[in-house]
Amino acid sequence: MQPQINEPAAPERKRIFSAIQPSGMLTLGNYLGALKNWKDMLDDYDCVYSVADLHAITVRQEPAKFRRQVLETFALLMAVGIDTEKGTLFIQSSVPEHAQLAWILACNTQFGELARMTQFKDKSASHADNINAGLFTYPSLQAADILLYNAHLVPIGADQKQHLELSRTIAERFNHFYGPVFTVPEPYIPKMGAKVMSLQDPAKKMSKSDANQNAYIALLDPPEVIVRKLKRAVTDSETEVRCAEGKDGINNLMTIYSCVTGKNLKEIEAEFDGRGYGEFKAAVGEAIAEELRPVQRRFSEYMSDKGALEKIYREQAEKARYTASRTLAKAMKKVGFIR
Ligand code: ATP
Ligand code: MG
């Protein structure tokens, strides 16, 4: 029998939960800011990772394209090194307990709490024609994601702090009213993790749902596309490669170069001393392409055998459901539902 995730081999290992939306092709920002850490954390924690497809439909998705995106995101996560033997990686909608618990938690979330979420305000501004109830109650579903697995830790970027705080409030409120069911999750700030900015507007973060494709590097961009996007990256009117205030574009490219080569900023300044932006951008493009080459190769391998891929995501969903269904049953019993 497969080891079940709510009985970790080493019980002292803390559980981590994290998810990513299949709302577009994963970017270099996702990779350097989140996925590399996801991979490293597999060695020290009991990791539960999810492709958050339920969350992704808060924004309109074209069905055929969406289906492909979910599958590709799953394969790409495996290709960056999320080893399903070491942790759990599942597609959120394959575990119906998420939607079920989300309803119970929505009934324990206040309107005022949801109305304060900055992501709701931002996304309702950028999708003014589709401000749906799901976009509003998104944090209740996110709380369900985390609480179903009794995760101790949730790695978060600055953009997710407010949501995790609300998940904690919901967990505490439920436990207080109905009795202890949920572990109250703590934020986890990974040791390393860069914030990658847009190549076209370095004041904005790189985002997979950006309408301008030149703003991001998709993990599946072919090498020549990567080099071309880098060539077009917005910098400034100087010529010297150095890290400084007001040089957002160059700072961003130096951060990226540093992350993929392991060189520090001083070393990078020395390497490009007197060589100008053109040469620097070409080097950054090539370094990124080099870093992504093995990821792309593994991705193609996974995608070339859909049967094997399906077997993996089915098994992983079952593994996740084992824990999720127990937590849901406990919560439903506390609420007073007849089982
Ligand atoms: P969307 O535009 O649909 O919100 P996204 O690119 O912001 O997509 P998410 O699915 O919201 O991606 O986030 C997935 C993970 O990637 C989160 O942990 C988030 O903090 C991280 N992340 C996203 N963009 C960046 C970035 N530019 N730099 C570093 N980390 C990032
Ligand atoms: Mg986001």
Short mmCIF file of C-alpha atoms and ligand atoms in Angstrom, two decimals:
data_model
loop_
_atom_site.label_atom_id
_atom_site.label_comp_id
_atom_site.label_asym_id
_atom_site.label_seq_id
_atom_site.Cartn_x
_atom_site.Cartn_y
_atom_site.Cartn_z
CA MET A 1 0.00 0.00 0.00
CA GLN A 2 1.11 3.51 -0.73
CA PRO A 3 2.08 5.58 2.32
CA GLN A 4 -0.76 7.98 3.10
CA ILE A 5 0.01 11.62 3.52
CA ASN A 6 -1.64 12.11 6.88
CA GLU A 7 0.69 9.54 8.37
CA PRO A 8 4.08 10.90 7.40
CA ALA A 9 6.96 8.44 7.66
CA ALA A 10 8.69 10.88 9.98
CA PRO A 11 5.89 12.41 12.06
CA GLU A 12 8.12 15.25 13.25
CA ARG A 13 8.19 16.66 9.72
CA LYS A 14 5.94 19.66 9.38
CA ARG A 15 3.43 19.77 6.59
CA ILE A 16 3.53 22.49 3.95
CA PHE A 17 0.71 23.38 1.60
CA SER A 18 1.08 25.48 -1.52
CA ALA A 19 -0.81 25.89 -4.78
CA ILE A 20 -0.44 27.53 -8.15
CA GLN A 21 -3.15 28.57 -10.56
CA PRO A 22 -3.18 27.18 -14.11
CA SER A 23 -4.21 30.64 -15.28
CA GLY A 24 -1.53 30.82 -17.96
CA MET A 25 1.83 29.33 -18.81
CA LEU A 26 4.12 29.27 -15.76
CA THR A 27 6.75 31.97 -15.89
CA LEU A 28 10.31 32.52 -14.83
CA GLY A 29 8.81 34.54 -11.93
CA ASN A 30 6.87 31.53 -10.68
CA TYR A 31 9.96 29.38 -11.13
CA LEU A 32 12.47 31.58 -9.31
CA GLY A 33 9.98 32.92 -6.77
CA ALA A 34 8.12 29.76 -5.86
CA LEU A 35 8.80 26.51 -7.71
CA LYS A 36 12.52 26.18 -6.98
CA ASN A 37 11.62 26.44 -3.31
CA TRP A 38 8.81 23.93 -3.72
CA LYS A 39 11.41 21.50 -4.97
CA ASP A 40 13.90 22.18 -2.17
CA MET A 41 11.24 21.95 0.54
CA LEU A 42 10.46 18.36 -0.50
CA ASP A 43 13.58 17.26 1.37
CA ASP A 44 12.66 18.82 4.71
CA TYR A 45 8.88 18.90 4.85
CA ASP A 46 5.82 16.83 4.14
CA CYS A 47 4.73 18.81 1.08
CA VAL A 48 1.27 18.96 -0.43
CA TYR A 49 1.12 20.93 -3.69
CA SER A 50 -1.84 21.65 -5.87
CA VAL A 51 -2.71 22.89 -9.35
CA ALA A 52 -5.48 25.29 -8.30
CA ASP A 53 -7.88 24.94 -11.22
CA LEU A 54 -10.96 25.81 -9.12
CA HIS A 55 -9.36 29.14 -8.29
CA ALA A 56 -8.47 29.79 -11.91
CA ILE A 57 -12.11 29.93 -13.07
CA THR A 58 -12.76 33.04 -10.99
CA VAL A 59 -11.50 34.61 -14.20
CA ARG A 60 -13.11 33.49 -17.49
CA GLN A 61 -11.17 30.58 -19.06
CA GLU A 62 -11.71 29.15 -22.54
CA PRO A 63 -12.57 25.43 -21.88
CA ALA A 64 -10.31 23.64 -24.40
CA LYS A 65 -7.39 25.91 -23.67
CA PHE A 66 -8.00 25.63 -19.94
CA ARG A 67 -7.99 21.83 -20.03
CA ARG A 68 -4.64 21.91 -21.82
CA GLN A 69 -3.26 24.45 -19.39
CA VAL A 70 -4.16 22.35 -16.35
CA LEU A 71 -2.44 19.31 -17.80
CA GLU A 72 0.59 21.28 -18.92
CA THR A 73 0.93 22.94 -15.54
CA PHE A 74 0.85 19.55 -13.85
CA ALA A 75 3.51 18.16 -16.20
CA LEU A 76 5.61 21.28 -15.89
CA LEU A 77 5.61 21.07 -12.10
CA MET A 78 6.89 17.53 -12.38
CA ALA A 79 9.47 18.71 -14.92
CA VAL A 80 10.85 21.37 -12.56
CA GLY A 81 11.46 18.61 -10.04
CA ILE A 82 8.31 18.18 -7.94
CA ASP A 83 8.85 14.52 -7.24
CA THR A 84 5.51 12.82 -6.53
CA GLU A 85 7.31 10.09 -4.58
CA LYS A 86 8.64 12.65 -2.10
CA GLY A 87 5.49 14.77 -1.81
CA THR A 88 1.95 15.07 -3.10
CA LEU A 89 1.01 16.98 -6.26
CA PHE A 90 -2.65 16.97 -7.22
CA ILE A 91 -5.21 18.78 -9.35
CA GLN A 92 -7.56 20.65 -7.04
CA SER A 93 -10.84 19.81 -8.81
CA SER A 94 -10.05 16.08 -8.57
CA VAL A 95 -10.50 16.37 -4.82
CA PRO A 96 -14.16 17.45 -4.37
CA GLU A 97 -13.64 18.00 -0.64
CA HIS A 98 -12.12 21.41 -1.46
CA ALA A 99 -15.40 22.76 -2.82
CA GLN A 100 -17.36 21.08 -0.04
CA LEU A 101 -15.31 22.50 2.80
CA ALA A 102 -15.15 25.87 1.06
CA TRP A 103 -18.93 26.17 1.44
CA ILE A 104 -18.80 25.44 5.16
CA LEU A 105 -15.98 27.92 5.58
CA ALA A 106 -17.76 30.57 3.50
CA CYS A 107 -20.54 30.35 6.07
CA ASN A 108 -17.89 31.16 8.67
CA THR A 109 -16.39 34.10 6.79
CA GLN A 110 -17.75 37.61 7.09
CA PHE A 111 -18.71 39.79 4.15
CA GLY A 112 -16.62 42.62 5.55
CA GLU A 113 -13.54 40.41 5.76
CA LEU A 114 -13.80 39.44 2.09
CA ALA A 115 -14.53 42.98 0.99
CA ARG A 116 -11.21 44.13 2.47
CA MET A 117 -9.05 41.79 0.35
CA THR A 118 -6.81 43.79 -1.95
CA GLN A 119 -6.67 40.96 -4.52
CA PHE A 120 -10.46 41.15 -4.83
CA LYS A 121 -10.28 44.89 -5.32
CA ASP A 122 -7.47 44.56 -7.90
CA LYS A 123 -9.02 41.70 -9.85
CA SER A 124 -12.49 43.24 -9.87
CA ALA A 125 -10.93 46.37 -11.30
CA SER A 126 -9.10 44.44 -14.03
CA HIS A 127 -12.13 42.19 -14.82
CA ALA A 128 -14.91 44.73 -14.34
CA ASP A 129 -17.23 42.79 -16.68
CA ASN A 130 -17.10 39.65 -14.53
CA ILE A 131 -17.06 40.42 -10.80
CA ASN A 132 -18.49 37.07 -9.80
CA ALA A 133 -19.21 35.59 -6.37
CA GLY A 134 -16.28 33.18 -6.73
CA LEU A 135 -13.84 36.02 -7.08
CA PHE A 136 -15.26 37.41 -3.85
CA THR A 137 -15.27 34.16 -1.84
CA TYR A 138 -11.87 33.02 -3.21
CA PRO A 139 -10.27 33.29 0.29
CA SER A 140 -12.77 30.78 1.76
CA LEU A 141 -11.73 28.26 -0.89
CA GLN A 142 -8.10 29.04 -0.22
CA ALA A 143 -8.71 28.44 3.50
CA ALA A 144 -10.28 25.08 2.61
CA ASP A 145 -7.21 24.14 0.52
CA ILE A 146 -4.90 24.70 3.45
CA LEU A 147 -7.09 23.46 6.31
CA LEU A 148 -8.08 20.16 4.67
CA TYR A 149 -4.50 18.97 5.03
CA ASN A 150 -3.90 20.47 8.46
CA ALA A 151 -0.87 22.22 7.02
CA HIS A 152 1.45 23.78 9.59
CA LEU A 153 3.13 26.09 7.13
CA VAL A 154 2.18 27.96 3.99
CA PRO A 155 4.97 29.57 1.95
CA ILE A 156 3.76 32.94 0.79
CA GLY A 157 4.85 35.90 -1.21
CA ALA A 158 3.89 39.41 -0.19
CA ASP A 159 0.81 39.19 -2.46
CA GLN A 160 -0.70 36.39 -0.36
CA LYS A 161 -0.14 37.64 3.20
CA GLN A 162 -3.65 39.00 3.65
CA HIS A 163 -5.27 35.78 2.45
CA LEU A 164 -3.28 33.60 4.83
CA GLU A 165 -4.20 35.90 7.70
CA LEU A 166 -7.85 35.37 6.81
CA SER A 167 -7.37 31.57 6.62
CA ARG A 168 -6.03 31.72 10.16
CA THR A 169 -9.00 33.78 11.33
CA ILE A 170 -11.45 31.32 9.73
CA ALA A 171 -9.68 28.32 11.28
CA GLU A 172 -9.66 29.91 14.72
CA ARG A 173 -13.29 30.93 14.45
CA PHE A 174 -14.40 27.43 13.43
CA ASN A 175 -12.31 25.75 16.14
CA HIS A 176 -13.67 28.15 18.73
CA PHE A 177 -17.31 27.65 17.82
CA TYR A 178 -17.37 23.93 16.95
CA GLY A 179 -14.34 22.51 18.73
CA PRO A 180 -10.81 21.82 17.52
CA VAL A 181 -10.68 20.47 13.97
CA PHE A 182 -8.16 22.56 12.06
CA THR A 183 -4.46 23.26 12.48
CA VAL A 184 -3.99 27.04 12.38
CA PRO A 185 -1.36 27.58 9.63
CA GLU A 186 1.72 29.78 10.01
CA PRO A 187 3.27 31.78 7.19
CA TYR A 188 6.56 30.40 5.95
CA ILE A 189 9.11 32.73 4.45
CA PRO A 190 11.50 30.65 2.34
CA LYS A 191 15.25 31.23 2.76
CA MET A 192 15.66 32.26 -0.82
CA GLY A 193 13.17 33.55 -3.29
CA ALA A 194 13.46 36.38 -5.72
CA LYS A 195 10.70 38.65 -6.85
CA VAL A 196 11.00 38.80 -10.63
CA MET A 197 9.69 41.91 -12.33
CA SER A 198 8.05 42.39 -15.71
CA LEU A 199 10.49 42.74 -18.63
CA GLN A 200 8.33 45.50 -20.11
CA ASP A 201 7.48 47.41 -16.93
CA PRO A 202 10.04 46.64 -14.23
CA ALA A 203 7.92 48.41 -11.60
CA LYS A 204 5.35 45.59 -11.93
CA LYS A 205 5.86 41.93 -11.05
CA MET A 206 6.21 39.38 -13.83
CA SER A 207 2.83 37.68 -14.11
CA LYS A 208 1.61 34.76 -16.21
CA SER A 209 -1.71 36.47 -16.88
CA ASP A 210 -0.06 39.59 -18.35
CA ALA A 211 -1.63 40.46 -21.71
CA ASN A 212 1.78 41.42 -23.13
CA GLN A 213 3.77 38.25 -23.86
CA ASN A 214 7.02 40.19 -24.01
CA ALA A 215 6.57 41.03 -20.32
CA TYR A 216 7.29 37.50 -19.16
CA ILE A 217 9.43 34.48 -19.93
CA ALA A 218 7.24 31.40 -20.09
CA LEU A 219 9.01 28.25 -18.93
CA LEU A 220 8.30 26.68 -22.31
CA ASP A 221 9.55 29.57 -24.44
CA PRO A 222 12.09 28.25 -26.98
CA PRO A 223 15.67 29.56 -26.54
CA GLU A 224 15.43 32.01 -29.46
CA VAL A 225 12.23 33.52 -28.03
CA ILE A 226 13.88 33.92 -24.63
CA VAL A 227 16.88 35.67 -26.19
CA ARG A 228 14.58 37.93 -28.22
CA LYS A 229 12.41 38.88 -25.21
CA LEU A 230 15.56 39.74 -23.27
CA LYS A 231 16.86 41.86 -26.11
CA ARG A 232 13.61 43.88 -25.93
CA ALA A 233 13.59 44.15 -22.14
CA VAL A 234 13.09 47.71 -20.90
CA THR A 235 16.19 49.17 -19.22
CA ASP A 236 17.37 52.79 -18.95
CA SER A 237 19.42 55.29 -20.89
CA GLU A 238 22.76 54.46 -19.23
CA THR A 239 25.19 51.83 -20.45
CA GLU A 240 26.85 50.53 -17.30
CA VAL A 241 25.75 47.19 -15.81
CA ARG A 242 25.45 47.97 -12.12
CA CYS A 243 22.85 47.59 -9.44
CA ALA A 244 21.48 50.98 -8.33
CA GLU A 245 18.40 52.88 -7.27
CA GLY A 246 16.28 53.92 -10.25
CA LYS A 247 17.72 51.20 -12.53
CA ASP A 248 14.76 48.84 -12.05
CA GLY A 249 15.15 47.11 -15.39
CA ILE A 250 18.86 46.37 -14.96
CA ASN A 251 18.39 45.44 -11.29
CA ASN A 252 15.78 42.92 -12.36
CA LEU A 253 17.99 41.39 -15.07
CA MET A 254 20.89 41.20 -12.62
CA THR A 255 18.68 39.42 -10.08
CA ILE A 256 17.58 36.93 -12.72
CA TYR A 257 21.14 36.36 -13.91
CA SER A 258 22.28 35.91 -10.33
CA CYS A 259 19.54 33.35 -9.60
CA VAL A 260 20.28 31.22 -12.65
CA THR A 261 24.09 31.38 -12.56
CA GLY A 262 24.69 31.56 -8.79
CA LYS A 263 26.97 34.60 -9.27
CA ASN A 264 26.53 37.51 -6.87
CA LEU A 265 25.87 41.09 -7.95
CA LYS A 266 29.51 42.21 -7.51
CA GLU A 267 30.71 39.36 -9.70
CA ILE A 268 28.17 40.26 -12.35
CA GLU A 269 29.23 43.92 -12.35
CA ALA A 270 32.85 42.82 -12.80
CA GLU A 271 31.97 40.36 -15.56
CA PHE A 272 30.22 43.05 -17.64
CA ASP A 273 32.48 45.95 -16.81
CA GLY A 274 32.76 48.09 -19.94
CA ARG A 275 30.68 45.70 -22.07
CA GLY A 276 27.33 47.51 -22.28
CA TYR A 277 23.70 46.42 -22.05
CA GLY A 278 23.55 44.58 -25.37
CA GLU A 279 26.08 41.95 -24.38
CA PHE A 280 24.62 41.69 -20.90
CA LYS A 281 21.08 41.09 -22.14
CA ALA A 282 22.34 38.43 -24.56
CA ALA A 283 24.15 36.67 -21.71
CA VAL A 284 21.08 36.77 -19.47
CA GLY A 285 18.93 35.34 -22.27
CA GLU A 286 21.37 32.51 -22.89
CA ALA A 287 21.71 31.73 -19.19
CA ILE A 288 17.91 31.49 -18.80
CA ALA A 289 17.62 29.28 -21.88
CA GLU A 290 20.35 27.04 -20.47
CA GLU A 291 18.60 26.76 -17.10
CA LEU A 292 15.28 25.88 -18.73
CA ARG A 293 16.62 23.43 -21.29
CA PRO A 294 16.42 20.32 -19.03
CA VAL A 295 13.02 21.41 -17.68
CA GLN A 296 11.67 21.65 -21.23
CA ARG A 297 13.14 18.30 -22.16
CA ARG A 298 11.51 16.57 -19.17
CA PHE A 299 8.24 18.36 -19.90
CA SER A 300 8.19 16.95 -23.44
CA GLU A 301 8.85 13.48 -22.08
CA TYR A 302 5.91 13.69 -19.66
CA MET A 303 3.59 15.13 -22.30
CA SER A 304 4.51 12.45 -24.82
CA ASP A 305 2.98 9.74 -22.63
CA LYS A 306 -0.49 10.96 -21.62
CA GLY A 307 -1.42 7.55 -20.23
CA ALA A 308 1.44 7.57 -17.76
CA LEU A 309 0.69 11.18 -16.84
CA GLU A 310 -2.96 10.36 -16.18
CA LYS A 311 -1.95 7.47 -13.96
CA ILE A 312 0.16 9.84 -11.88
CA TYR A 313 -2.45 12.56 -11.44
CA ARG A 314 -5.12 10.00 -10.56
CA GLU A 315 -2.92 8.37 -7.93
CA GLN A 316 -1.95 11.73 -6.51
CA ALA A 317 -5.59 12.84 -6.24
CA GLU A 318 -6.39 9.66 -4.36
CA LYS A 319 -3.51 10.24 -2.02
CA ALA A 320 -4.73 13.78 -1.32
CA ARG A 321 -8.35 12.64 -0.90
CA TYR A 322 -7.41 10.22 1.81
CA THR A 323 -6.51 13.10 4.11
CA ALA A 324 -9.00 15.62 2.74
CA SER A 325 -12.00 13.33 3.23
CA ARG A 326 -11.08 12.63 6.84
CA THR A 327 -10.78 16.31 7.68
CA LEU A 328 -14.02 17.12 5.89
CA ALA A 329 -15.87 14.32 7.71
CA LYS A 330 -14.63 15.63 11.04
CA ALA A 331 -15.69 19.18 10.22
CA MET A 332 -19.13 18.07 8.97
CA LYS A 333 -19.76 16.05 12.11
CA LYS A 334 -18.88 19.04 14.29
CA VAL A 335 -21.25 21.27 12.34
CA GLY A 336 -24.05 18.78 12.96
CA PHE A 337 -24.60 17.26 9.54
CA ILE A 338 -26.04 13.74 9.52
CA ARG A 339 -23.37 11.38 8.18
P1 ATP B 1 -1.75 35.39 -11.91
O1 ATP B 1 -1.32 36.54 -12.76
O2 ATP B 1 -2.77 34.50 -12.56
O3 ATP B 1 -2.10 35.78 -10.51
P2 ATP B 1 0.89 34.67 -11.03
O4 ATP B 1 2.00 34.65 -12.02
O5 ATP B 1 0.78 35.81 -10.08
O6 ATP B 1 -0.45 34.48 -11.83
P3 ATP B 1 0.14 32.77 -9.00
O7 ATP B 1 -0.47 31.46 -9.40
O8 ATP B 1 -0.75 33.85 -8.46
O9 ATP B 1 0.99 33.32 -10.24
O10 ATP B 1 1.30 32.52 -7.94
C1 ATP B 1 2.01 31.31 -7.86
C2 ATP B 1 3.25 31.48 -7.03
O11 ATP B 1 4.25 32.19 -7.76
C3 ATP B 1 3.04 32.26 -5.72
O12 ATP B 1 3.82 31.64 -4.71
C4 ATP B 1 3.59 33.63 -6.04
O13 ATP B 1 4.06 34.31 -4.87
C5 ATP B 1 4.73 33.29 -7.01
N1 ATP B 1 5.01 34.37 -7.95
C6 ATP B 1 4.16 34.83 -8.90
N2 ATP B 1 4.73 35.80 -9.63
C7 ATP B 1 6.01 35.97 -9.14
C8 ATP B 1 7.10 36.85 -9.46
N3 ATP B 1 7.03 37.72 -10.44
N4 ATP B 1 8.24 36.74 -8.76
C9 ATP B 1 8.33 35.86 -7.76
N5 ATP B 1 7.34 35.02 -7.39
C10 ATP B 1 6.18 35.06 -8.06
MG MG B 2 -1.00 36.00 -8.63
#
